Coordinates of C-alpha atoms and ligand atoms in Angstrom, one line a residue:
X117 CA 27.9 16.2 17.6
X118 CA 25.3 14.3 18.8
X119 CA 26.1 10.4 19.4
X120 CA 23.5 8.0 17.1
X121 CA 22.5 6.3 20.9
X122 CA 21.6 10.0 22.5
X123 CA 19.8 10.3 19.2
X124 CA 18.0 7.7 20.2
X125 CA 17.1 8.1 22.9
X126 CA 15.3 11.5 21.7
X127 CA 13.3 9.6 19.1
X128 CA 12.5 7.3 21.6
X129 CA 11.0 10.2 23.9
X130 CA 9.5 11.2 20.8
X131 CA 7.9 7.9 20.4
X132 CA 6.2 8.1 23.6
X133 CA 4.9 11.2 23.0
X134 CA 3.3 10.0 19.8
X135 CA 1.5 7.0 22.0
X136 CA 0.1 9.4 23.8
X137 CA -1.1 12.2 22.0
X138 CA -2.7 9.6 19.5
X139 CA -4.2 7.4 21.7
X140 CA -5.8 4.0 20.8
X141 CA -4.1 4.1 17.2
X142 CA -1.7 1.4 17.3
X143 CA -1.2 0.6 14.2
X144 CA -0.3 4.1 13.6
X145 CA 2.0 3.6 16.5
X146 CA 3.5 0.6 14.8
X147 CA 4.5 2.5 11.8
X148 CA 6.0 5.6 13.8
X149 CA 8.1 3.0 15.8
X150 CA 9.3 0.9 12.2
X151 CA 10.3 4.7 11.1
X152 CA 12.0 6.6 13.9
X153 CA 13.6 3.3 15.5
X154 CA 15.7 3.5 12.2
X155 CA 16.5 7.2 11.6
X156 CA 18.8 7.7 14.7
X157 CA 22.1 7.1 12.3
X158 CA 21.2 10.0 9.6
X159 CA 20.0 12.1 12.2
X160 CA 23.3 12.0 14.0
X161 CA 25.0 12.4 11.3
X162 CA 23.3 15.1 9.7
X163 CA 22.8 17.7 12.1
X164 CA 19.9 19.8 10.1
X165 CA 18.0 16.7 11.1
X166 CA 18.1 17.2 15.1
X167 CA 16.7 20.7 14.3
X168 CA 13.5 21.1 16.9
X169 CA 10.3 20.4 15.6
X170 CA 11.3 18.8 12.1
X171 CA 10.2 15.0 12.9
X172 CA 7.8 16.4 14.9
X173 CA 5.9 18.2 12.1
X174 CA 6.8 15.1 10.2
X175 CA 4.6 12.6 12.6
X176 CA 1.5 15.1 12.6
X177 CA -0.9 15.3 10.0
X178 CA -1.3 18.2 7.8
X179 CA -4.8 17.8 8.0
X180 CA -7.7 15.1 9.0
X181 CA -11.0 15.4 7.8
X182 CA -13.7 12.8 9.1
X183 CA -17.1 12.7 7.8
X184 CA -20.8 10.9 7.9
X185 CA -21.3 8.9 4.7
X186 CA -25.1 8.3 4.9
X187 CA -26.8 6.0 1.9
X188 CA -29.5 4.0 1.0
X189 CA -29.7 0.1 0.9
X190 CA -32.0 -1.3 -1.4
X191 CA -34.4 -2.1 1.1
X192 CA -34.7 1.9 1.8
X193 CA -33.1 1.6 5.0
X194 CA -30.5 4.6 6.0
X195 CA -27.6 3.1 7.0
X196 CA -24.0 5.7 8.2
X197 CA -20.8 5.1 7.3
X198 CA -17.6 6.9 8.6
X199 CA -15.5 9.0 6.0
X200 CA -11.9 9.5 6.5
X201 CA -8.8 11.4 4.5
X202 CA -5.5 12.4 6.1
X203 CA -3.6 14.7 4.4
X204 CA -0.2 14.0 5.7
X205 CA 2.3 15.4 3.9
X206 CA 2.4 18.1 0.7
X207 CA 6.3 18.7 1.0
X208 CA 6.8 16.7 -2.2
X209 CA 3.9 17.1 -4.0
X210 CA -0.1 16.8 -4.2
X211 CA -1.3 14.5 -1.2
X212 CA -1.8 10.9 -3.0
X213 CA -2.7 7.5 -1.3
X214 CA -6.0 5.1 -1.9
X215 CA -9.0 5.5 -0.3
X216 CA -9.6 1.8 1.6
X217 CA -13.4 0.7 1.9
X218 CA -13.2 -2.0 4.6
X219 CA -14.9 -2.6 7.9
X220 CA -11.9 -2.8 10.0
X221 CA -11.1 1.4 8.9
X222 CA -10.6 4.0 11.6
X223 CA -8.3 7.1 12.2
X224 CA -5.8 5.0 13.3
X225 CA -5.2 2.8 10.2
X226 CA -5.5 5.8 8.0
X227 CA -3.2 7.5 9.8
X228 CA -0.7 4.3 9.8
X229 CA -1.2 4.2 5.8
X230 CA -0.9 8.1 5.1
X231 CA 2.3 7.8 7.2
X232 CA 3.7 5.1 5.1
X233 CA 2.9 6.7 2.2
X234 CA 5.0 9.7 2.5
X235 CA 7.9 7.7 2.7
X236 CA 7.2 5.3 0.0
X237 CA 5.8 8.2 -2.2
X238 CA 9.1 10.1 -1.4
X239 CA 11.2 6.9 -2.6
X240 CA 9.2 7.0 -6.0
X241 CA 11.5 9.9 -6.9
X242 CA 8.2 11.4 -8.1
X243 CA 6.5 14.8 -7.2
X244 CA 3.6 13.6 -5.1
X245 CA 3.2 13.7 -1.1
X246 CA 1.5 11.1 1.2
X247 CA -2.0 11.0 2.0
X248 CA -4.8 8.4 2.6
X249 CA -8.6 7.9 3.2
X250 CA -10.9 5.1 3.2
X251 CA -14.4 4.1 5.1
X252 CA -15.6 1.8 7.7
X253 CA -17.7 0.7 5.1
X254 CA -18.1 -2.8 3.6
X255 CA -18.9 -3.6 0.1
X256 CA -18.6 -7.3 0.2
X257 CA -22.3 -8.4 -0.8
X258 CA -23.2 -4.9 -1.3
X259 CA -25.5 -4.9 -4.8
X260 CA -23.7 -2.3 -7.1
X261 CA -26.6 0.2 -7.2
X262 CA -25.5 0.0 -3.5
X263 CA -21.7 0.8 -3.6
X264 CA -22.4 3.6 -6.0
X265 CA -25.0 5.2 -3.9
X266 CA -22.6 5.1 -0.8
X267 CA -19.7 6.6 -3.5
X268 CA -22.1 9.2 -4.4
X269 CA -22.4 9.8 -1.0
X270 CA -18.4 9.7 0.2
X271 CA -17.7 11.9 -2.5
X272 CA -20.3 14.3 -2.0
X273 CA -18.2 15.6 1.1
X274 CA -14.8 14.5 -0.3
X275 CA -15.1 16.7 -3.5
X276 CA -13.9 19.5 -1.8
X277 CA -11.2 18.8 -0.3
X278 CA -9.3 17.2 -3.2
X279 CA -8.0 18.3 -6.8
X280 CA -5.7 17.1 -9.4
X281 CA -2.8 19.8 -7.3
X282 CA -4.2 19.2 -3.7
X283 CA -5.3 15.8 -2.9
X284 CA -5.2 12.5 -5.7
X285 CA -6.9 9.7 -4.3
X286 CA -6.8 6.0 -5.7
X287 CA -8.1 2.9 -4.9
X288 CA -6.7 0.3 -2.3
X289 CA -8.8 -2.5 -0.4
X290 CA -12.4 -2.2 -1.6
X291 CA -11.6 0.3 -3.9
X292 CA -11.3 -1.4 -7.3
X293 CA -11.8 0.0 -10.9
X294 CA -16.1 0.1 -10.0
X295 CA -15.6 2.2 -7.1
X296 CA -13.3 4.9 -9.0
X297 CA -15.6 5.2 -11.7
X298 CA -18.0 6.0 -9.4
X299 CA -16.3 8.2 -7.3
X300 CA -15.1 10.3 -10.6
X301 CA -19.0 10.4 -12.0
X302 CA -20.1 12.3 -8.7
X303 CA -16.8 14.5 -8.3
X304 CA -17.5 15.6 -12.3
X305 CA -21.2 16.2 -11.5
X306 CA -20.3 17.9 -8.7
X307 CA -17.5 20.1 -9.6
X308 CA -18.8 20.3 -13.9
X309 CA -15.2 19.8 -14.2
X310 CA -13.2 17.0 -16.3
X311 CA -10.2 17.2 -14.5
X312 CA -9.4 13.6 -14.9
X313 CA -6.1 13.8 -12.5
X314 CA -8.3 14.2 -9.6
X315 CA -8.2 10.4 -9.0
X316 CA -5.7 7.4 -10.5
X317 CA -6.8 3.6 -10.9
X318 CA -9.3 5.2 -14.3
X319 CA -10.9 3.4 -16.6
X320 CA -9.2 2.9 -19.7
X321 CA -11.3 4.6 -21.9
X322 CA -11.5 7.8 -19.8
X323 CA -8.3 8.9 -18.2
X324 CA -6.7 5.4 -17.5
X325 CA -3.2 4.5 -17.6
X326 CA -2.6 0.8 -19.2
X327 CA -0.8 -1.2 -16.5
X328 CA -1.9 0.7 -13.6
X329 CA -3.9 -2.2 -12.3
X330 CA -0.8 -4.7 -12.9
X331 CA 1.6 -2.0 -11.2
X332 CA 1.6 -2.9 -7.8
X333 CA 1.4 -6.5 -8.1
X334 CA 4.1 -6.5 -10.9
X335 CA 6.5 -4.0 -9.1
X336 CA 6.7 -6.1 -5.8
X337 CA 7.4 -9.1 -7.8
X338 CA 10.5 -6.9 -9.5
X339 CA 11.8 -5.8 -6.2
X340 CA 11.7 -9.4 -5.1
X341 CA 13.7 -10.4 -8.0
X342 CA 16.0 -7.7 -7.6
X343 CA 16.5 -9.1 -3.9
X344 CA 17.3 -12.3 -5.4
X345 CA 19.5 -11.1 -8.2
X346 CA 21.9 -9.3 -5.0
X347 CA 22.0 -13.2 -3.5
X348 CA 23.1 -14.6 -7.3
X349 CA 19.4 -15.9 -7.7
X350 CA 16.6 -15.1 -10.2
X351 CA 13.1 -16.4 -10.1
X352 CA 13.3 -19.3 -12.5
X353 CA 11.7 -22.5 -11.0
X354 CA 11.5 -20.7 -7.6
X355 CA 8.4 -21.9 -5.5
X356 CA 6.0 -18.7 -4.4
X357 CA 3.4 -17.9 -1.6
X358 CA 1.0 -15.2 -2.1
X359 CA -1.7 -14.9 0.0
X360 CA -4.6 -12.4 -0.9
X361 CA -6.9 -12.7 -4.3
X362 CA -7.4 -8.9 -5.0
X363 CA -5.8 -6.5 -6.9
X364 CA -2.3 -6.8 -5.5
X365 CA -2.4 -11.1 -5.6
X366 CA -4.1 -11.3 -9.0
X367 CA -1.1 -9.2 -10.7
X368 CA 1.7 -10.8 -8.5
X369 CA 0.8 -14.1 -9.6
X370 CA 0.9 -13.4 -13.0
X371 CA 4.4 -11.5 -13.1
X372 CA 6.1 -14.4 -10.9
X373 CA 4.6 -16.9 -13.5
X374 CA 5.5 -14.7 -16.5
X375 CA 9.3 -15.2 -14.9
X376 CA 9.5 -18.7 -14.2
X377 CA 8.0 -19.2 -10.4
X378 CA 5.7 -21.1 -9.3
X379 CA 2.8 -19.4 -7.8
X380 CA 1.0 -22.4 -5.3
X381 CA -1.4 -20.2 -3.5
X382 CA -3.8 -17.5 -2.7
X383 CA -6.2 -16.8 0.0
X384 CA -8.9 -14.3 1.4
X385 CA -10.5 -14.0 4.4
X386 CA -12.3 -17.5 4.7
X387 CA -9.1 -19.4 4.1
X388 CA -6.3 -20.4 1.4
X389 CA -6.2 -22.4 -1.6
X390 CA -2.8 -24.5 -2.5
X391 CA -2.6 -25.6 -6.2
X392 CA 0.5 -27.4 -6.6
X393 CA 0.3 -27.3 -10.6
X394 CA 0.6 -23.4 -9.9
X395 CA -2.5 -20.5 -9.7
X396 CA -4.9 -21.0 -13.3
X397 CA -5.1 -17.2 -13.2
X398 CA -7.7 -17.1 -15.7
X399 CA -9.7 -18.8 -13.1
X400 CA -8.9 -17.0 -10.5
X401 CA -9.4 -13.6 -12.5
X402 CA -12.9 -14.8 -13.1
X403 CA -14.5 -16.0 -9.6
X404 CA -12.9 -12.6 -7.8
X405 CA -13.2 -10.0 -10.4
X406 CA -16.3 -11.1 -12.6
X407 CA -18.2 -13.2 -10.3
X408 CA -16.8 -11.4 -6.6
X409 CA -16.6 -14.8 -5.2
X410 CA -14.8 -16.4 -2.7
X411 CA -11.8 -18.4 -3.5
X412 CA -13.0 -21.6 -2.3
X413 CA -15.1 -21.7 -5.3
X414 CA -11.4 -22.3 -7.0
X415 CA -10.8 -25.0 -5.4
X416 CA -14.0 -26.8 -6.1
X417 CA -13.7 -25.8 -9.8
X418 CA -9.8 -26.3 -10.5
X419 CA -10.0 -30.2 -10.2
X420 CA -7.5 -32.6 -7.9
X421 CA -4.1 -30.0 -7.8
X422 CA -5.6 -27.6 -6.0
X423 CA -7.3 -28.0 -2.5
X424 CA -8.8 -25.4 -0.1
X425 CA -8.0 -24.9 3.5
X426 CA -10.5 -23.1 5.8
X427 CA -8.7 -20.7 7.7
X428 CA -5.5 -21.7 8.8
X429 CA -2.1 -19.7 7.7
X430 CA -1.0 -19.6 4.1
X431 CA 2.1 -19.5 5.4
X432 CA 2.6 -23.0 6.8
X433 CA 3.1 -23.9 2.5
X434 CA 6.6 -24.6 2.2
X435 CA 8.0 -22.0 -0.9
X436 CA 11.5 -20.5 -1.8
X437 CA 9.1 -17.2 -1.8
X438 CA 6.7 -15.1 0.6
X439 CA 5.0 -12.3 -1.1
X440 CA 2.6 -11.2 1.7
X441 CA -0.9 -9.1 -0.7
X442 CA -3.6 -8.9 1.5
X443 CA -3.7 -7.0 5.0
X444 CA -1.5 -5.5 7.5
X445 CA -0.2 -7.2 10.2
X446 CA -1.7 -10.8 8.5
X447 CA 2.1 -12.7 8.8
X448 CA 3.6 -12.9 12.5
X449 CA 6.2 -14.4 14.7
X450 CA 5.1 -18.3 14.2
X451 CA 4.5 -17.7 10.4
X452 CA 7.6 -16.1 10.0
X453 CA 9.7 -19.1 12.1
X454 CA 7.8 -21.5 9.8
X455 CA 8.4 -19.9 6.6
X456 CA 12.3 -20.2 7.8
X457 CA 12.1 -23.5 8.8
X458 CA 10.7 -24.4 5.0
X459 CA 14.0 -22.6 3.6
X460 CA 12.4 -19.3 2.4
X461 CA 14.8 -16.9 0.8
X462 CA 13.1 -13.6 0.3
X463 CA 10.0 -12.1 1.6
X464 CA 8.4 -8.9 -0.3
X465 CA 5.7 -6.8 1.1
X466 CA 2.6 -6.2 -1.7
X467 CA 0.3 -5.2 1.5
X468 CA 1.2 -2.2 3.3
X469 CA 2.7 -3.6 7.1
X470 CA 1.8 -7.1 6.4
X471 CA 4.6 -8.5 8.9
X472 CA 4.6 -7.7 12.3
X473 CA 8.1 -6.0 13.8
X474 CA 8.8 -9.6 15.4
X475 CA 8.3 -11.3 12.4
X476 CA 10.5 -8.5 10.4
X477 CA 13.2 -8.9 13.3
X478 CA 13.2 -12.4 12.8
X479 CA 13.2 -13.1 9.2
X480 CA 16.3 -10.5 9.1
X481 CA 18.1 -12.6 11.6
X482 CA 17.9 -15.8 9.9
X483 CA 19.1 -13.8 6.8
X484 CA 16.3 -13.8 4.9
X485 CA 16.1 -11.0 2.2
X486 CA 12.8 -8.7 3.3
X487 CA 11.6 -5.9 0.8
X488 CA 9.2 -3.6 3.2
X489 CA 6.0 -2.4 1.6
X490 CA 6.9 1.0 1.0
X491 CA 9.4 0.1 -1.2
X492 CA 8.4 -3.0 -2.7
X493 CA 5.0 -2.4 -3.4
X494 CA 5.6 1.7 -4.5
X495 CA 5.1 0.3 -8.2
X496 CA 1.4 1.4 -7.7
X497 CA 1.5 4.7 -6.1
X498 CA 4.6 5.4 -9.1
X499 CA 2.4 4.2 -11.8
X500 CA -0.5 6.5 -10.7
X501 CA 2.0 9.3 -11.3
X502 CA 2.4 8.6 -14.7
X503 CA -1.2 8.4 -14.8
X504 CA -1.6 12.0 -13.6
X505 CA 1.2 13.2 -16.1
X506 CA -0.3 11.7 -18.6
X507 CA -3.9 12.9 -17.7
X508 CA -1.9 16.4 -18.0
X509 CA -0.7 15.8 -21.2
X510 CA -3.9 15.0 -22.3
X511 CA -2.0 11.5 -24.1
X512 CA -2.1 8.0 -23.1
X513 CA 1.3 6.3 -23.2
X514 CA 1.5 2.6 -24.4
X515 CA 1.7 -0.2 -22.6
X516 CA 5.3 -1.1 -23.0
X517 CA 6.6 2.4 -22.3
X518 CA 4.2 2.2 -19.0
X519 CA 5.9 -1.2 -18.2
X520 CA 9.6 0.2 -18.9
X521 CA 9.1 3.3 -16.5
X522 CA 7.2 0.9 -13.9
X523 CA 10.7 -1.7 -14.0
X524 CA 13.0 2.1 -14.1
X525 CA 11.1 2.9 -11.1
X526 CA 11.3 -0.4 -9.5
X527 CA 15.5 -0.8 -10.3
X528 CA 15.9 2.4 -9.2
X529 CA 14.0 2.1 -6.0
X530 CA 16.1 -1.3 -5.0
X531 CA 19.3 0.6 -5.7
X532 CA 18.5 3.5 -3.3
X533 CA 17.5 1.1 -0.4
X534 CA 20.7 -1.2 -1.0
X535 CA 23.0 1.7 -1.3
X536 CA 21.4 3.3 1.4
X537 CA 22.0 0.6 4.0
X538 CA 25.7 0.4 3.0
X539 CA 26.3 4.2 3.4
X540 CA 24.7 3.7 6.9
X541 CA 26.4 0.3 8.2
X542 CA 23.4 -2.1 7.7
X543 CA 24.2 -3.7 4.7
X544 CA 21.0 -6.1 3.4
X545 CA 18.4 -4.4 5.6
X546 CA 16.1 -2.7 3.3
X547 CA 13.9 -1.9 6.0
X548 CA 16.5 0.9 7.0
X549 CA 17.4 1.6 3.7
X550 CA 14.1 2.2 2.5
X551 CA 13.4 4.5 5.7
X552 CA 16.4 6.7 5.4
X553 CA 16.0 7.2 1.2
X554 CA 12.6 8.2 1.9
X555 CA 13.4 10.1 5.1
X556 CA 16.1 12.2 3.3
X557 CA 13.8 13.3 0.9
X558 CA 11.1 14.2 2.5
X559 CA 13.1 16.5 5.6
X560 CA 15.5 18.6 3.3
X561 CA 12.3 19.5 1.3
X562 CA 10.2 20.2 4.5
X563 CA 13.3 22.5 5.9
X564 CA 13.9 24.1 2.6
X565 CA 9.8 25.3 3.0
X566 CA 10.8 26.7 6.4
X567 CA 8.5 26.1 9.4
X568 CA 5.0 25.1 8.0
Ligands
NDP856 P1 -8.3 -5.9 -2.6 O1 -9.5 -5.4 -2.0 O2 -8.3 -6.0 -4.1 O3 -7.9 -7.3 -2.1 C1 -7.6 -7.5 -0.7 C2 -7.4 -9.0 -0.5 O4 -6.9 -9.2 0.8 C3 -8.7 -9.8 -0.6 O5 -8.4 -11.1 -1.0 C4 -9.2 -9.8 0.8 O6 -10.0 -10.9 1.2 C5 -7.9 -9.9 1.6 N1 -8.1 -9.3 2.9 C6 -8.3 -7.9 3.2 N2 -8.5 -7.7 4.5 C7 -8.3 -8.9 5.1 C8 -8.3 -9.3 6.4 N3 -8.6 -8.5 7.4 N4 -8.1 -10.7 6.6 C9 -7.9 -11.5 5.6 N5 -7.9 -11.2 4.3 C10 -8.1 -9.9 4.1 O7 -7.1 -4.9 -2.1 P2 -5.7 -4.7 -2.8 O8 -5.2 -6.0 -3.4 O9 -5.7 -3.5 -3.5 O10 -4.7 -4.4 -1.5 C11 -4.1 -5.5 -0.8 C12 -3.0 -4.8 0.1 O11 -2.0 -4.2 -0.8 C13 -3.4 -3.8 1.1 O12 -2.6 -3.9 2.2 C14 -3.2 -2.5 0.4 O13 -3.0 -1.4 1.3 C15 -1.9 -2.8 -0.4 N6 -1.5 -2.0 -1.5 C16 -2.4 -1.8 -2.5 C17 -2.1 -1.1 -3.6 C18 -2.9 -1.0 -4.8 O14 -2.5 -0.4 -5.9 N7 -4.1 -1.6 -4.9 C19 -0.8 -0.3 -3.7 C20 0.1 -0.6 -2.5 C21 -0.3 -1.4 -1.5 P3 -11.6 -10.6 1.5 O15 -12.2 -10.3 0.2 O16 -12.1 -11.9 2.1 O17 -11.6 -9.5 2.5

């Protein structure tokens, strides 16, 4: 039997040859390292693990498609875009991740999202495998008769290389409940097909599933509280820090307020707002999603609690709570030593890789509970399952049955971490927990499939 530090020392080889084969991709490198630096203890002890090739296939995409994505502004001018899905991994399931519209795209962050995504798909318990896509393109100011030409245009080469039991894409940054419905319109045209599981994130009216918007948001803030509940804590009167005002922010703020925390900030790319009376989500709800503003427009219209800072770090507001919404990589070392300085208790990931490995190292060492992103924020992926079965049942569930699976999901995701890290002498660390759950999964299907 192999020792877990020879293990090592193989993924570690591993790991180099992942650097180099996939050069100038680090965040992809990133996420390889936060995976195989934690799997040397099942693979030790579970010798099917060590067979050759396994986490090799497991690191290498399935398949890559880029593409041009040329459109026209409203000027006339052609202007081209850069199209991306990775199909990572079908062991489980249909590929399904979000397609991320956002000028900082390229192979590389795909390929770091798509890799997450197996994992946290895996942990779901659901049938569906990781995948992810996106574009380098920016919408922000875009007119909509703009977006939805450039949709027309993505999906006029994405069409065929998804289907509702090949490839389910959703949305993620960028890619809100406008950009889906214009996605679907062209893949319909297109294809003369209503096959409404193609994509998750619908409209209500048309293939929808209530709470999917809410899930992701309101499944992070249930994993934190689970995290709490394990320290003899809940959420009542707790002090929160979001930062982010999209999709993810919006739906965290509202759960933590619905139990008892106090929500004091949110943020986007020009800076953060702190409102010490708490987030008026009403208000918030209508400068980002009606208006598309920018959230210092909150602070002018909110009145003397709230005040905006330009840039800065959200994290430098003192809070019992960090629940990090926005991008990857956006809370670091210094953040995460201030955020312990101010007493914080728990941090859960609603972005995907919001905290760098120093900051992760360093919140776990000061004993701080930490909920990665592919299990704390896997409320969103889970709900856009149901949404696919109940596009295949041709029903619509209601919204309370949606929100009691979504909390199932949740309860049971936090279990299988917890437990996890016990059975494998790291008790607390989710981050291994979550790894190995997922890992587990996703391998004895893959060897069960035989060498594909
Ligand atoms: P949205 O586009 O709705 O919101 C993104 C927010 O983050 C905006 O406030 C945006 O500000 C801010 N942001 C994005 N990029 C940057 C950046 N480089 N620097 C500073 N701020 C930035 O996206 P979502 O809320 O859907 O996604 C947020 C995170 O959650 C992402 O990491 C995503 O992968 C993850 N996630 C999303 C899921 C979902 O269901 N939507 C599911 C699971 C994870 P600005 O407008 O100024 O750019």
């Amino acid at each position: 039997m192999t020792t877990r530090s020879e293990t090592q020392t193989t993924l570690d080889h591993l790991l180099t040859e992942i650097e180099h084969r996939n050069p100038a991709q680090p965040e992809f490198h990133q996420a390889a390292h936060e995976v195989l630096e934690t799997l040397a203890p099942v693979v030790a002890a579970r010798p099917e693990y060590a067979e050759p090739g396994l986490i090799e296939r497991l690191v290498e995409p399935e398949r890559q498609v880029i593409f041009r994505v040329p459109w026209q502004d409203d000027q006339g001018r052609v202007r081209v875009n850069r199209g991306f899905r990775v199909e990572f991994n079908s062991a489980l399931g249909p590929y399904k991740g979000g397609l991320r519209f956002h000028p900082s795209v390229n192979l590389g962050v795909i390929k770091f999202l798509g890799f997450e995504q197996i994992f946290k798909n895996a942990l779901t318990g659901l049938g569906i495998g990781g995948g992810k896509g996106g574009s380098d393109f920016d919408p922000h100011g875009r007119s909509d008769a703009e977006v939805m030409r450039f949709c027309q245009s993505f999906m006029t080469e994405l069409y065929r290389h998804i289907g509702e039991h090949t490839d389910v894409p959703a949305g993620d940054i960028g890619v809100g409940g406008r950009e889906i419905g214009y996605l679907f319109g062209q893949y319909r045209r297109i294809t003369n097909r209503w096959e409404a599981g193609v994509l998750t994130g619908k409209g209500r009216g048309w293939g929808g599933s209530l709470i999917r918007p809410e899930a992701t948001g309101y499944g992070n803030v249930l994993f934190a509280a689970a995290m709490m509940r394990e320290r003899g804590e809940d959420l009542e009167g707790q002090t929160a820090v979001v930062s982010g005002s999209g999709n993810v922010a919006i739906y965290t703020i509202e759960k933590l307020t619905a139990l008892g925390a106090n929500a004091v900030t949110c943020s986007d790319s020009s800076g953060y707002v702190v409102d010490e009376k708490g987030i008026d989500l009403d208000l918030l709800k209508q400068i980002k999603e009606v208006e598309r503003g920018r959230v210092d427009a909150y602070a002018e219209r909110r009145g003397a609690s709230a005040r905006f800072v330009p840039g800065g770090s959200v994290w430098d507001v003192p809070a019992d709570l960090a629940l990090p919404s926005a991008t990857q990589n956006e809370l670091d070392e210094n953040a995460a030593a201030t955020l312990i300085r101010n007493g914080v208790k728990a941090v859960s990931e609603g972005a995907n890789m919001p905290t760098t490995p120093e900051a992760v190292h360093l919140l776990q060492q000061a004993g701080v509970a930490f909920g990665p992103g592919k299990a704390a924020n896997a409320g969103g992926v889970a709900v856009s399952a149901l949404e696919m079965a109940q596009n295949h049942a041709r029903t619509s569930w209601t919204a309370t049955r949606v929100e009691e699976e979504l909390a199932d999901i949740m309860t049971s995701i936090h279990t299988t971490c917890h437990e996890t890290a016990e059975r494998y002498d790291a008790p607390g660390d989710y981050v291994t927990g979550a790894n190995i759950a997922g890992f587990e999964r996703v391998a004895d299907a893959m060897l069960a499939q035989g060498v594909i």
